């Protein structure tokens, strides 16, 4: 049954207000430019904080935590483990083969910089992650609702479904809703797909 859940085509579960685009920032260019041109607001769910992951194309492996073996998240000056809450110096080459590592840019900091490059100002963008205090989170949601900002970047799925006046919802990496290889992880991923799908449908929001 788990294999059936894992291999099911989740695209068939999305309603007509949904669009499937290329994974990552590249796929969102068209919609983000539309937001900027038409003065629309957009909520974006990114997988994690930081810039991204380091990947060795020769070994076909991500740089992992030496303690818990979870994939490390790249920040500006270091690598961090979100499981152990520990950090290591930033590296440029693979420990196993010595080849240069590739930065797969998927994190919150990367998308912040990407939106700035698309023409948004820093004042246009609010961020909600585990680093924000409850007061800062409330302020970010209020600014979105009042139209003070146009973009809400969050790593928390629940804030993606907060009705804060957004016109669009973007999930650049849909597969990150399915974290882990056990049944409960995939069941939770399917629940999230249905939840955000229904949320967008009820409020006539574009989802991509």
Short mmCIF file of C-alpha atoms in Angstrom, two decimals:
data_model
loop_
_atom_site.label_atom_id
_atom_site.label_comp_id
_atom_site.label_asym_id
_atom_site.label_seq_id
_atom_site.Cartn_x
_atom_site.Cartn_y
_atom_site.Cartn_z
CA UNK A 1 0.00 0.00 0.00
CA UNK A 2 2.89 2.35 0.76
CA UNK A 3 4.29 1.80 -2.74
CA UNK A 4 0.88 2.66 -4.19
CA UNK A 5 0.79 5.88 -2.17
CA UNK A 6 4.35 6.77 -3.15
CA UNK A 7 3.86 6.21 -6.88
CA UNK A 8 0.41 7.79 -7.19
CA UNK A 9 0.26 10.78 -9.53
CA UNK A 10 -0.54 13.68 -7.20
CA UNK A 11 -0.99 16.03 -10.16
CA UNK A 12 -4.36 14.41 -10.86
CA UNK A 13 -5.62 15.51 -7.44
CA UNK A 14 -5.24 19.24 -8.09
CA UNK A 15 -8.16 21.33 -9.28
CA UNK A 16 -8.41 23.48 -12.41
CA UNK A 17 -7.00 26.57 -10.67
CA UNK A 18 -3.62 24.82 -10.42
CA UNK A 19 -0.65 25.01 -12.80
CA UNK A 20 2.34 22.67 -12.90
CA UNK A 21 5.63 24.38 -13.71
CA UNK A 22 9.31 23.46 -13.55
CA UNK A 23 10.64 22.73 -10.10
CA UNK A 24 12.46 25.55 -8.34
CA UNK A 25 12.69 29.27 -8.90
CA UNK A 26 12.86 28.96 -12.69
CA UNK A 27 9.32 27.61 -12.86
CA UNK A 28 7.86 30.59 -11.03
CA UNK A 29 9.29 33.41 -13.15
CA UNK A 30 6.14 33.92 -15.25
CA UNK A 31 3.77 34.04 -12.26
CA UNK A 32 6.05 36.19 -10.12
CA UNK A 33 6.43 38.75 -12.91
CA UNK A 34 2.64 38.77 -13.18
CA UNK A 35 2.41 39.50 -9.45
CA UNK A 36 4.82 42.41 -9.78
CA UNK A 37 3.07 43.83 -12.85
CA UNK A 38 -0.51 43.47 -11.57
CA UNK A 39 0.30 44.35 -7.93
CA UNK A 40 -0.83 40.94 -6.65
CA UNK A 41 0.25 39.19 -3.45
CA UNK A 42 1.85 35.76 -3.25
CA UNK A 43 2.58 33.25 -0.46
CA UNK A 44 5.51 30.89 -1.03
CA UNK A 45 6.35 27.66 0.84
CA UNK A 46 10.07 26.85 0.79
CA UNK A 47 11.52 23.61 2.22
CA UNK A 48 13.94 25.04 4.77
CA UNK A 49 15.95 28.05 5.89
CA UNK A 50 19.37 28.84 4.46
CA UNK A 51 20.58 28.85 0.87
CA UNK A 52 20.33 25.21 -0.15
CA UNK A 53 22.14 21.87 -0.12
CA UNK A 54 25.62 20.87 -1.28
CA UNK A 55 25.60 17.97 -3.77
CA UNK A 56 28.41 15.88 -5.24
CA UNK A 57 27.60 14.97 -8.85
CA UNK A 58 30.26 12.24 -8.89
CA UNK A 59 29.11 10.44 -5.73
CA UNK A 60 25.44 11.35 -6.27
CA UNK A 61 25.29 12.27 -2.60
CA UNK A 62 24.35 15.32 -0.53
CA UNK A 63 26.68 16.57 2.21
CA UNK A 64 25.29 15.00 5.38
CA UNK A 65 25.56 15.48 9.12
CA UNK A 66 28.31 13.21 10.55
CA UNK A 67 26.15 12.61 13.63
CA UNK A 68 22.61 11.89 12.41
CA UNK A 69 23.22 11.53 8.65
CA UNK A 70 20.57 14.14 7.76
CA UNK A 71 21.32 16.40 4.79
CA UNK A 72 23.07 19.58 5.91
CA UNK A 73 21.64 22.99 5.03
CA UNK A 74 23.99 25.56 3.52
CA UNK A 75 24.03 29.03 5.08
CA UNK A 76 26.27 31.92 4.11
CA UNK A 77 29.27 30.88 6.18
CA UNK A 78 28.49 27.40 7.50
CA UNK A 79 26.61 24.13 7.15
CA UNK A 80 23.85 23.40 9.67
CA UNK A 81 21.95 20.32 10.72
CA UNK A 82 18.29 21.03 11.47
CA UNK A 83 18.04 17.73 13.37
CA UNK A 84 21.05 18.05 15.72
CA UNK A 85 21.04 21.87 15.74
CA UNK A 86 24.79 21.76 15.18
CA UNK A 87 26.98 23.46 12.58
CA UNK A 88 30.17 22.83 10.59
CA UNK A 89 32.46 25.01 8.46
CA UNK A 90 31.38 25.58 4.87
CA UNK A 91 33.22 23.35 2.38
CA UNK A 92 33.63 23.48 -1.40
CA UNK A 93 34.77 19.93 -2.19
CA UNK A 94 33.42 16.44 -1.48
CA UNK A 95 35.02 14.67 1.48
CA UNK A 96 34.85 11.32 -0.36
CA UNK A 97 36.10 12.05 -3.89
CA UNK A 98 37.44 15.59 -3.74
CA UNK A 99 35.24 16.90 -6.57
CA UNK A 100 33.74 20.36 -6.34
CA UNK A 101 30.30 20.43 -4.71
CA UNK A 102 27.28 21.95 -6.40
CA UNK A 103 24.97 24.28 -4.50
CA UNK A 104 21.39 23.19 -5.13
CA UNK A 105 19.64 26.45 -4.23
CA UNK A 106 16.34 25.72 -2.52
CA UNK A 107 16.37 27.55 0.81
CA UNK A 108 14.60 30.57 2.21
CA UNK A 109 17.62 32.87 1.91
CA UNK A 110 18.03 31.91 -1.74
CA UNK A 111 14.39 32.73 -2.53
CA UNK A 112 14.64 36.04 -0.68
CA UNK A 113 17.58 37.02 -2.88
CA UNK A 114 15.78 35.68 -5.96
CA UNK A 115 12.68 37.84 -5.34
CA UNK A 116 14.92 40.89 -4.90
CA UNK A 117 16.50 40.14 -8.28
CA UNK A 118 13.01 39.97 -9.86
CA UNK A 119 12.37 43.60 -8.93
CA UNK A 120 10.75 43.41 -5.48
CA UNK A 121 12.10 45.59 -2.69
CA UNK A 122 13.04 44.21 0.73
CA UNK A 123 9.99 46.01 2.16
CA UNK A 124 7.80 43.99 -0.24
CA UNK A 125 8.84 40.71 1.40
CA UNK A 126 7.95 39.22 4.78
CA UNK A 127 9.49 36.03 6.19
CA UNK A 128 8.01 33.54 8.64
CA UNK A 129 10.22 30.72 9.91
CA UNK A 130 11.16 29.19 13.26
CA UNK A 131 13.50 32.14 13.91
CA UNK A 132 10.65 34.65 14.16
CA UNK A 133 9.02 35.40 17.52
CA UNK A 134 5.20 35.20 17.81
CA UNK A 135 5.13 39.01 17.76
CA UNK A 136 7.18 39.16 14.56
CA UNK A 137 4.97 36.51 12.96
CA UNK A 138 1.80 38.47 13.76
CA UNK A 139 3.38 41.62 12.33
CA UNK A 140 4.35 39.80 9.11
CA UNK A 141 0.82 38.43 8.62
CA UNK A 142 -0.70 41.84 9.38
CA UNK A 143 1.58 43.54 6.83
CA UNK A 144 0.50 40.98 4.23
CA UNK A 145 -3.20 41.46 4.98
CA UNK A 146 -2.92 45.24 4.89
CA UNK A 147 -0.99 45.22 1.61
CA UNK A 148 2.19 46.66 3.10
CA UNK A 149 4.09 43.72 1.62
CA UNK A 150 3.45 41.60 -1.49
CA UNK A 151 5.40 38.41 -0.79
CA UNK A 152 5.22 36.03 2.18
CA UNK A 153 8.05 33.50 2.34
CA UNK A 154 7.52 30.75 4.90
CA UNK A 155 8.90 27.35 5.87
CA UNK A 156 5.73 26.57 7.85
CA UNK A 157 2.89 24.90 5.95
CA UNK A 158 0.20 26.22 8.29
CA UNK A 159 1.05 29.84 7.48
CA UNK A 160 0.71 29.01 3.79
CA UNK A 161 -3.00 28.46 4.49
CA UNK A 162 -3.42 31.63 6.52
CA UNK A 163 -5.92 33.91 4.77
CA UNK A 164 -3.82 37.05 4.48
CA UNK A 165 -5.13 38.47 1.21
CA UNK A 166 -2.82 36.56 -1.13
CA UNK A 167 -3.84 36.03 -4.76
CA UNK A 168 -1.42 33.19 -5.45
CA UNK A 169 0.27 30.32 -3.64
CA UNK A 170 3.52 28.86 -4.90
CA UNK A 171 5.14 25.59 -3.78
CA UNK A 172 8.43 25.44 -5.72
CA UNK A 173 9.34 21.96 -4.42
CA UNK A 174 6.18 19.90 -4.07
CA UNK A 175 8.10 16.71 -3.34
CA UNK A 176 9.31 18.19 -0.04
CA UNK A 177 5.81 17.72 1.33
CA UNK A 178 6.70 14.01 1.36
CA UNK A 179 9.61 13.90 3.81
CA UNK A 180 10.75 10.42 4.79
CA UNK A 181 10.11 7.00 3.35
CA UNK A 182 7.51 5.63 5.77
CA UNK A 183 3.75 5.52 5.41
CA UNK A 184 2.97 8.36 7.86
CA UNK A 185 5.24 10.78 6.00
CA UNK A 186 3.48 10.14 2.70
CA UNK A 187 0.08 10.20 4.34
CA UNK A 188 0.93 13.60 5.79
CA UNK A 189 2.11 14.78 2.36
CA UNK A 190 -1.18 13.79 0.77
CA UNK A 191 -3.11 15.56 3.52
CA UNK A 192 -1.13 18.76 2.85
CA UNK A 193 -1.86 18.53 -0.88
CA UNK A 194 -5.59 18.21 -0.25
CA UNK A 195 -5.54 20.98 2.38
CA UNK A 196 -3.79 23.61 0.23
CA UNK A 197 -5.77 22.55 -2.83
CA UNK A 198 -9.11 23.05 -1.08
CA UNK A 199 -7.93 26.30 0.52
CA UNK A 200 -7.07 27.77 -2.91
CA UNK A 201 -10.29 26.50 -4.47
CA UNK A 202 -12.54 28.02 -1.78
CA UNK A 203 -10.82 31.41 -2.09
CA UNK A 204 -10.32 31.31 -5.87
CA UNK A 205 -6.53 31.53 -5.56
CA UNK A 206 -4.04 30.50 -8.23
CA UNK A 207 -1.84 27.60 -7.11
CA UNK A 208 1.37 26.60 -8.84
#
